């Protein structure tokens, strides 16, 4: 059964087929995998490493621009421009903007990825790899961006001195009253609970 994922693009996940304006579009297995993954995670940033892990799996060891090459081929086949509806976030990954407005993508996600990008050398020099698992959120967050940056900076400054080579996990969870953002550096955790406004 086909379902519309954006504009006139439809996908049948059982048959692994794609149609545009009712006409089937031939996609390679990798192109289909990219479209399927990005559409299932629409309106949020999908980091390149996450895309490689889920579409290529363990067969894909190094980032040689392969993700971009296949996404460019997908864009051509679907008639998409270089920026919309699939937007590249420099140095981070991609967002597929669906029929829901791109304004629905929380600026908090972009702020977090910008912050990580700014600290990329510092993390790499300490032998840390970053794993990100952000829960989608739809409520208005009652925190100023500068306050969040200060918390992230302070948490990193606190955690780095005791850090061993390994993983910095940045994760989040959402309940009715709080959005919780956690930095976990090899078992040492710093958490921020952000009050939310329920619509």
PDB file of C-alpha atoms in Angstrom:
ATOM      1  CA  UNK A   1       0.000   0.000   0.000  1.00  0.00           C
ATOM      2  CA  UNK A   2       1.344   3.392  -1.003  1.00  0.00           C
ATOM      3  CA  UNK A   3       1.428   6.267   1.447  1.00  0.00           C
ATOM      4  CA  UNK A   4       2.285   9.859   0.580  1.00  0.00           C
ATOM      5  CA  UNK A   5       5.461  11.028   2.267  1.00  0.00           C
ATOM      6  CA  UNK A   6       5.823  14.419   0.603  1.00  0.00           C
ATOM      7  CA  UNK A   7       4.032  16.297  -2.183  1.00  0.00           C
ATOM      8  CA  UNK A   8       3.456  13.730  -4.953  1.00  0.00           C
ATOM      9  CA  UNK A   9       6.006  11.204  -3.687  1.00  0.00           C
ATOM     10  CA  UNK A  10       4.490   7.953  -2.411  1.00  0.00           C
ATOM     11  CA  UNK A  11       6.208   4.956  -0.871  1.00  0.00           C
ATOM     12  CA  UNK A  12       5.116   1.351  -0.426  1.00  0.00           C
ATOM     13  CA  UNK A  13       7.244  -0.056   2.364  1.00  0.00           C
ATOM     14  CA  UNK A  14       6.034  -3.633   1.884  1.00  0.00           C
ATOM     15  CA  UNK A  15       6.940  -3.743  -1.809  1.00  0.00           C
ATOM     16  CA  UNK A  16       9.863  -1.281  -1.394  1.00  0.00           C
ATOM     17  CA  UNK A  17       8.647   0.797  -4.325  1.00  0.00           C
ATOM     18  CA  UNK A  18       8.269   4.534  -4.876  1.00  0.00           C
ATOM     19  CA  UNK A  19       5.921   6.530  -7.112  1.00  0.00           C
ATOM     20  CA  UNK A  20       5.951  10.148  -8.213  1.00  0.00           C
ATOM     21  CA  UNK A  21       2.665  11.518  -9.547  1.00  0.00           C
ATOM     22  CA  UNK A  22       1.443   7.929  -9.839  1.00  0.00           C
ATOM     23  CA  UNK A  23       4.411   6.757 -11.923  1.00  0.00           C
ATOM     24  CA  UNK A  24       6.854   4.267 -10.435  1.00  0.00           C
ATOM     25  CA  UNK A  25      10.386   5.599 -10.002  1.00  0.00           C
ATOM     26  CA  UNK A  26      13.225   3.080 -10.225  1.00  0.00           C
ATOM     27  CA  UNK A  27      15.522   3.456  -7.237  1.00  0.00           C
ATOM     28  CA  UNK A  28      18.539   1.364  -6.340  1.00  0.00           C
ATOM     29  CA  UNK A  29      18.398  -0.511  -3.031  1.00  0.00           C
ATOM     30  CA  UNK A  30      20.590   2.140  -1.395  1.00  0.00           C
ATOM     31  CA  UNK A  31      18.552   5.043  -2.782  1.00  0.00           C
ATOM     32  CA  UNK A  32      15.365   3.417  -1.523  1.00  0.00           C
ATOM     33  CA  UNK A  33      16.992   2.808   1.863  1.00  0.00           C
ATOM     34  CA  UNK A  34      17.967   6.483   2.111  1.00  0.00           C
ATOM     35  CA  UNK A  35      14.481   7.711   1.189  1.00  0.00           C
ATOM     36  CA  UNK A  36      12.831   5.239   3.536  1.00  0.00           C
ATOM     37  CA  UNK A  37      15.066   6.184   6.472  1.00  0.00           C
ATOM     38  CA  UNK A  38      14.892   9.948   5.927  1.00  0.00           C
ATOM     39  CA  UNK A  39      11.110   9.903   5.457  1.00  0.00           C
ATOM     40  CA  UNK A  40      10.669   7.803   8.611  1.00  0.00           C
ATOM     41  CA  UNK A  41      12.691  10.462  10.469  1.00  0.00           C
ATOM     42  CA  UNK A  42      11.336  13.487   8.620  1.00  0.00           C
ATOM     43  CA  UNK A  43      11.646  17.017   9.962  1.00  0.00           C
ATOM     44  CA  UNK A  44      14.621  16.216  12.170  1.00  0.00           C
ATOM     45  CA  UNK A  45      18.348  16.245  11.550  1.00  0.00           C
ATOM     46  CA  UNK A  46      19.739  12.846  10.604  1.00  0.00           C
ATOM     47  CA  UNK A  47      23.520  12.850  11.131  1.00  0.00           C
ATOM     48  CA  UNK A  48      25.631  11.262   8.388  1.00  0.00           C
ATOM     49  CA  UNK A  49      26.951   8.626  10.808  1.00  0.00           C
ATOM     50  CA  UNK A  50      23.382   7.637  11.733  1.00  0.00           C
ATOM     51  CA  UNK A  51      22.423   7.371   8.047  1.00  0.00           C
ATOM     52  CA  UNK A  52      25.489   5.243   7.275  1.00  0.00           C
ATOM     53  CA  UNK A  53      24.772   2.942  10.218  1.00  0.00           C
ATOM     54  CA  UNK A  54      21.121   2.335   9.307  1.00  0.00           C
ATOM     55  CA  UNK A  55      21.359   2.226   5.505  1.00  0.00           C
ATOM     56  CA  UNK A  56      24.798   0.692   4.942  1.00  0.00           C
ATOM     57  CA  UNK A  57      25.236  -1.097   8.254  1.00  0.00           C
ATOM     58  CA  UNK A  58      28.565  -2.609   9.266  1.00  0.00           C
ATOM     59  CA  UNK A  59      29.695  -2.832   5.632  1.00  0.00           C
ATOM     60  CA  UNK A  60      30.306   0.908   5.597  1.00  0.00           C
ATOM     61  CA  UNK A  61      33.442   1.875   7.503  1.00  0.00           C
ATOM     62  CA  UNK A  62      34.591   5.239   6.174  1.00  0.00           C
ATOM     63  CA  UNK A  63      32.922   8.462   5.079  1.00  0.00           C
ATOM     64  CA  UNK A  64      34.184   8.960   1.550  1.00  0.00           C
ATOM     65  CA  UNK A  65      31.280  11.095   0.353  1.00  0.00           C
ATOM     66  CA  UNK A  66      29.241   8.031  -0.593  1.00  0.00           C
ATOM     67  CA  UNK A  67      26.166   9.222   1.312  1.00  0.00           C
ATOM     68  CA  UNK A  68      26.187  12.531  -0.572  1.00  0.00           C
ATOM     69  CA  UNK A  69      26.675  10.822  -3.950  1.00  0.00           C
ATOM     70  CA  UNK A  70      23.665   8.554  -3.420  1.00  0.00           C
ATOM     71  CA  UNK A  71      21.520  11.383  -2.035  1.00  0.00           C
ATOM     72  CA  UNK A  72      22.346  13.527  -5.075  1.00  0.00           C
ATOM     73  CA  UNK A  73      21.252  10.652  -7.337  1.00  0.00           C
ATOM     74  CA  UNK A  74      18.035  10.348  -5.305  1.00  0.00           C
ATOM     75  CA  UNK A  75      17.403  14.087  -5.664  1.00  0.00           C
ATOM     76  CA  UNK A  76      17.781  13.886  -9.442  1.00  0.00           C
ATOM     77  CA  UNK A  77      15.392  10.947  -9.765  1.00  0.00           C
ATOM     78  CA  UNK A  78      12.741  12.643  -7.612  1.00  0.00           C
ATOM     79  CA  UNK A  79      13.195  16.074  -9.211  1.00  0.00           C
ATOM     80  CA  UNK A  80      14.241  17.751  -5.978  1.00  0.00           C
ATOM     81  CA  UNK A  81      16.380  20.874  -5.822  1.00  0.00           C
ATOM     82  CA  UNK A  82      19.742  20.976  -4.053  1.00  0.00           C
ATOM     83  CA  UNK A  83      18.152  22.442  -0.893  1.00  0.00           C
ATOM     84  CA  UNK A  84      14.480  21.456  -0.728  1.00  0.00           C
ATOM     85  CA  UNK A  85      12.858  19.346   0.450  1.00  0.00           C
ATOM     86  CA  UNK A  86      16.112  17.584   1.409  1.00  0.00           C
ATOM     87  CA  UNK A  87      18.393  20.042   3.155  1.00  0.00           C
ATOM     88  CA  UNK A  88      22.059  19.425   3.947  1.00  0.00           C
ATOM     89  CA  UNK A  89      23.211  20.777   7.316  1.00  0.00           C
ATOM     90  CA  UNK A  90      26.889  21.494   6.773  1.00  0.00           C
ATOM     91  CA  UNK A  91      29.198  19.178   8.669  1.00  0.00           C
ATOM     92  CA  UNK A  92      26.296  17.395  10.367  1.00  0.00           C
ATOM     93  CA  UNK A  93      23.770  15.612   8.183  1.00  0.00           C
ATOM     94  CA  UNK A  94      20.428  16.085   6.449  1.00  0.00           C
ATOM     95  CA  UNK A  95      16.801  17.035   7.105  1.00  0.00           C
ATOM     96  CA  UNK A  96      13.940  15.889   4.908  1.00  0.00           C
ATOM     97  CA  UNK A  97      11.243  18.552   5.188  1.00  0.00           C
ATOM     98  CA  UNK A  98       7.870  16.938   4.572  1.00  0.00           C
ATOM     99  CA  UNK A  99       4.436  18.475   4.044  1.00  0.00           C
ATOM    100  CA  UNK A 100       4.705  19.772   7.577  1.00  0.00           C
ATOM    101  CA  UNK A 101       6.497  23.087   7.506  1.00  0.00           C
ATOM    102  CA  UNK A 102      10.241  23.080   8.003  1.00  0.00           C
ATOM    103  CA  UNK A 103       9.546  25.572  10.790  1.00  0.00           C
ATOM    104  CA  UNK A 104       8.357  22.589  12.835  1.00  0.00           C
ATOM    105  CA  UNK A 105      11.974  21.454  13.173  1.00  0.00           C
ATOM    106  CA  UNK A 106      12.936  22.666  16.620  1.00  0.00           C
ATOM    107  CA  UNK A 107      15.786  25.159  16.617  1.00  0.00           C
ATOM    108  CA  UNK A 108      17.051  23.299  19.692  1.00  0.00           C
ATOM    109  CA  UNK A 109      18.192  20.417  17.465  1.00  0.00           C
ATOM    110  CA  UNK A 110      20.175  22.759  15.242  1.00  0.00           C
ATOM    111  CA  UNK A 111      21.626  24.496  18.304  1.00  0.00           C
ATOM    112  CA  UNK A 112      22.842  21.162  19.723  1.00  0.00           C
ATOM    113  CA  UNK A 113      24.432  20.084  16.458  1.00  0.00           C
ATOM    114  CA  UNK A 114      26.061  23.509  16.022  1.00  0.00           C
ATOM    115  CA  UNK A 115      27.473  23.220  19.537  1.00  0.00           C
ATOM    116  CA  UNK A 116      28.853  19.746  18.854  1.00  0.00           C
ATOM    117  CA  UNK A 117      30.368  20.931  15.588  1.00  0.00           C
ATOM    118  CA  UNK A 118      32.083  23.824  17.425  1.00  0.00           C
ATOM    119  CA  UNK A 119      33.629  21.335  19.895  1.00  0.00           C
ATOM    120  CA  UNK A 120      34.485  18.674  17.316  1.00  0.00           C
ATOM    121  CA  UNK A 121      38.275  19.099  17.590  1.00  0.00           C
ATOM    122  CA  UNK A 122      38.183  19.153  21.378  1.00  0.00           C
ATOM    123  CA  UNK A 123      36.189  15.923  21.506  1.00  0.00           C
ATOM    124  CA  UNK A 124      38.293  14.206  18.860  1.00  0.00           C
ATOM    125  CA  UNK A 125      41.550  15.202  20.577  1.00  0.00           C
ATOM    126  CA  UNK A 126      40.266  13.547  23.769  1.00  0.00           C
ATOM    127  CA  UNK A 127      39.538  10.310  21.905  1.00  0.00           C
ATOM    128  CA  UNK A 128      35.774  10.677  22.156  1.00  0.00           C
ATOM    129  CA  UNK A 129      33.182   9.700  19.579  1.00  0.00           C
ATOM    130  CA  UNK A 130      29.744  11.290  19.806  1.00  0.00           C
ATOM    131  CA  UNK A 131      26.540   9.238  19.805  1.00  0.00           C
ATOM    132  CA  UNK A 132      23.316  11.235  19.557  1.00  0.00           C
ATOM    133  CA  UNK A 133      19.837   9.987  20.393  1.00  0.00           C
ATOM    134  CA  UNK A 134      17.392  12.872  20.524  1.00  0.00           C
ATOM    135  CA  UNK A 135      13.701  12.343  21.166  1.00  0.00           C
ATOM    136  CA  UNK A 136      11.486  14.381  18.837  1.00  0.00           C
ATOM    137  CA  UNK A 137       9.666  17.157  20.638  1.00  0.00           C
ATOM    138  CA  UNK A 138       6.641  19.211  19.674  1.00  0.00           C
ATOM    139  CA  UNK A 139       6.200  21.504  22.643  1.00  0.00           C
ATOM    140  CA  UNK A 140       7.617  24.956  23.207  1.00  0.00           C
ATOM    141  CA  UNK A 141      10.797  24.791  25.267  1.00  0.00           C
ATOM    142  CA  UNK A 142      11.116  27.469  27.919  1.00  0.00           C
ATOM    143  CA  UNK A 143      14.869  27.928  27.833  1.00  0.00           C
ATOM    144  CA  UNK A 144      16.979  30.610  26.225  1.00  0.00           C
ATOM    145  CA  UNK A 145      19.549  29.358  23.658  1.00  0.00           C
ATOM    146  CA  UNK A 146      22.403  31.101  25.504  1.00  0.00           C
ATOM    147  CA  UNK A 147      21.436  29.303  28.724  1.00  0.00           C
ATOM    148  CA  UNK A 148      21.541  25.959  26.946  1.00  0.00           C
ATOM    149  CA  UNK A 149      24.951  26.716  25.417  1.00  0.00           C
ATOM    150  CA  UNK A 150      26.280  27.674  28.858  1.00  0.00           C
ATOM    151  CA  UNK A 151      24.998  24.408  30.349  1.00  0.00           C
ATOM    152  CA  UNK A 152      26.523  22.373  27.516  1.00  0.00           C
ATOM    153  CA  UNK A 153      29.854  24.197  27.864  1.00  0.00           C
ATOM    154  CA  UNK A 154      29.871  23.806  31.666  1.00  0.00           C
ATOM    155  CA  UNK A 155      28.952  20.101  31.412  1.00  0.00           C
ATOM    156  CA  UNK A 156      31.711  19.449  28.911  1.00  0.00           C
ATOM    157  CA  UNK A 157      34.221  21.345  31.039  1.00  0.00           C
ATOM    158  CA  UNK A 158      33.232  19.252  34.072  1.00  0.00           C
ATOM    159  CA  UNK A 159      33.226  15.903  32.290  1.00  0.00           C
ATOM    160  CA  UNK A 160      36.343  16.217  30.106  1.00  0.00           C
ATOM    161  CA  UNK A 161      39.024  16.133  32.841  1.00  0.00           C
ATOM    162  CA  UNK A 162      37.978  12.618  33.884  1.00  0.00           C
ATOM    163  CA  UNK A 163      37.172  11.413  30.365  1.00  0.00           C
ATOM    164  CA  UNK A 164      38.741   8.279  28.974  1.00  0.00           C
ATOM    165  CA  UNK A 165      38.704   7.356  25.312  1.00  0.00           C
ATOM    166  CA  UNK A 166      35.232   6.206  24.415  1.00  0.00           C
ATOM    167  CA  UNK A 167      31.846   7.712  23.704  1.00  0.00           C
ATOM    168  CA  UNK A 168      30.072  10.910  24.608  1.00  0.00           C
ATOM    169  CA  UNK A 169      26.365  10.088  24.428  1.00  0.00           C
ATOM    170  CA  UNK A 170      23.972  12.988  24.068  1.00  0.00           C
ATOM    171  CA  UNK A 171      20.408  11.805  24.636  1.00  0.00           C
ATOM    172  CA  UNK A 172      17.022  13.189  25.544  1.00  0.00           C
ATOM    173  CA  UNK A 173      13.636  12.153  26.793  1.00  0.00           C
ATOM    174  CA  UNK A 174      10.318  13.904  27.043  1.00  0.00           C
ATOM    175  CA  UNK A 175       7.489  13.589  29.536  1.00  0.00           C
ATOM    176  CA  UNK A 176       4.465  15.758  30.228  1.00  0.00           C
ATOM    177  CA  UNK A 177       6.391  18.329  32.225  1.00  0.00           C
ATOM    178  CA  UNK A 178      10.074  18.162  31.367  1.00  0.00           C
ATOM    179  CA  UNK A 179      12.378  17.723  28.430  1.00  0.00           C
ATOM    180  CA  UNK A 180      15.540  16.103  29.811  1.00  0.00           C
ATOM    181  CA  UNK A 181      18.829  16.471  27.983  1.00  0.00           C
ATOM    182  CA  UNK A 182      21.725  14.311  29.195  1.00  0.00           C
ATOM    183  CA  UNK A 183      25.438  14.201  28.449  1.00  0.00           C
ATOM    184  CA  UNK A 184      26.911  10.812  29.344  1.00  0.00           C
ATOM    185  CA  UNK A 185      30.684  10.544  29.061  1.00  0.00           C
ATOM    186  CA  UNK A 186      31.689   6.942  29.766  1.00  0.00           C
ATOM    187  CA  UNK A 187      29.176   6.608  32.602  1.00  0.00           C
ATOM    188  CA  UNK A 188      29.596  10.097  34.061  1.00  0.00           C
ATOM    189  CA  UNK A 189      26.313  11.890  33.474  1.00  0.00           C
ATOM    190  CA  UNK A 190      25.249  15.522  33.487  1.00  0.00           C
ATOM    191  CA  UNK A 191      21.541  16.230  33.058  1.00  0.00           C
ATOM    192  CA  UNK A 192      19.464  19.300  32.317  1.00  0.00           C
ATOM    193  CA  UNK A 193      15.708  19.227  32.919  1.00  0.00           C
ATOM    194  CA  UNK A 194      13.962  21.825  30.753  1.00  0.00           C
ATOM    195  CA  UNK A 195      10.385  22.757  31.713  1.00  0.00           C
ATOM    196  CA  UNK A 196       8.005  22.652  28.766  1.00  0.00           C
ATOM    197  CA  UNK A 197       4.758  24.374  27.984  1.00  0.00           C
ATOM    198  CA  UNK A 198       1.914  22.010  27.135  1.00  0.00           C
ATOM    199  CA  UNK A 199      -0.304  23.368  24.362  1.00  0.00           C
TER     200      UNK A 199
END
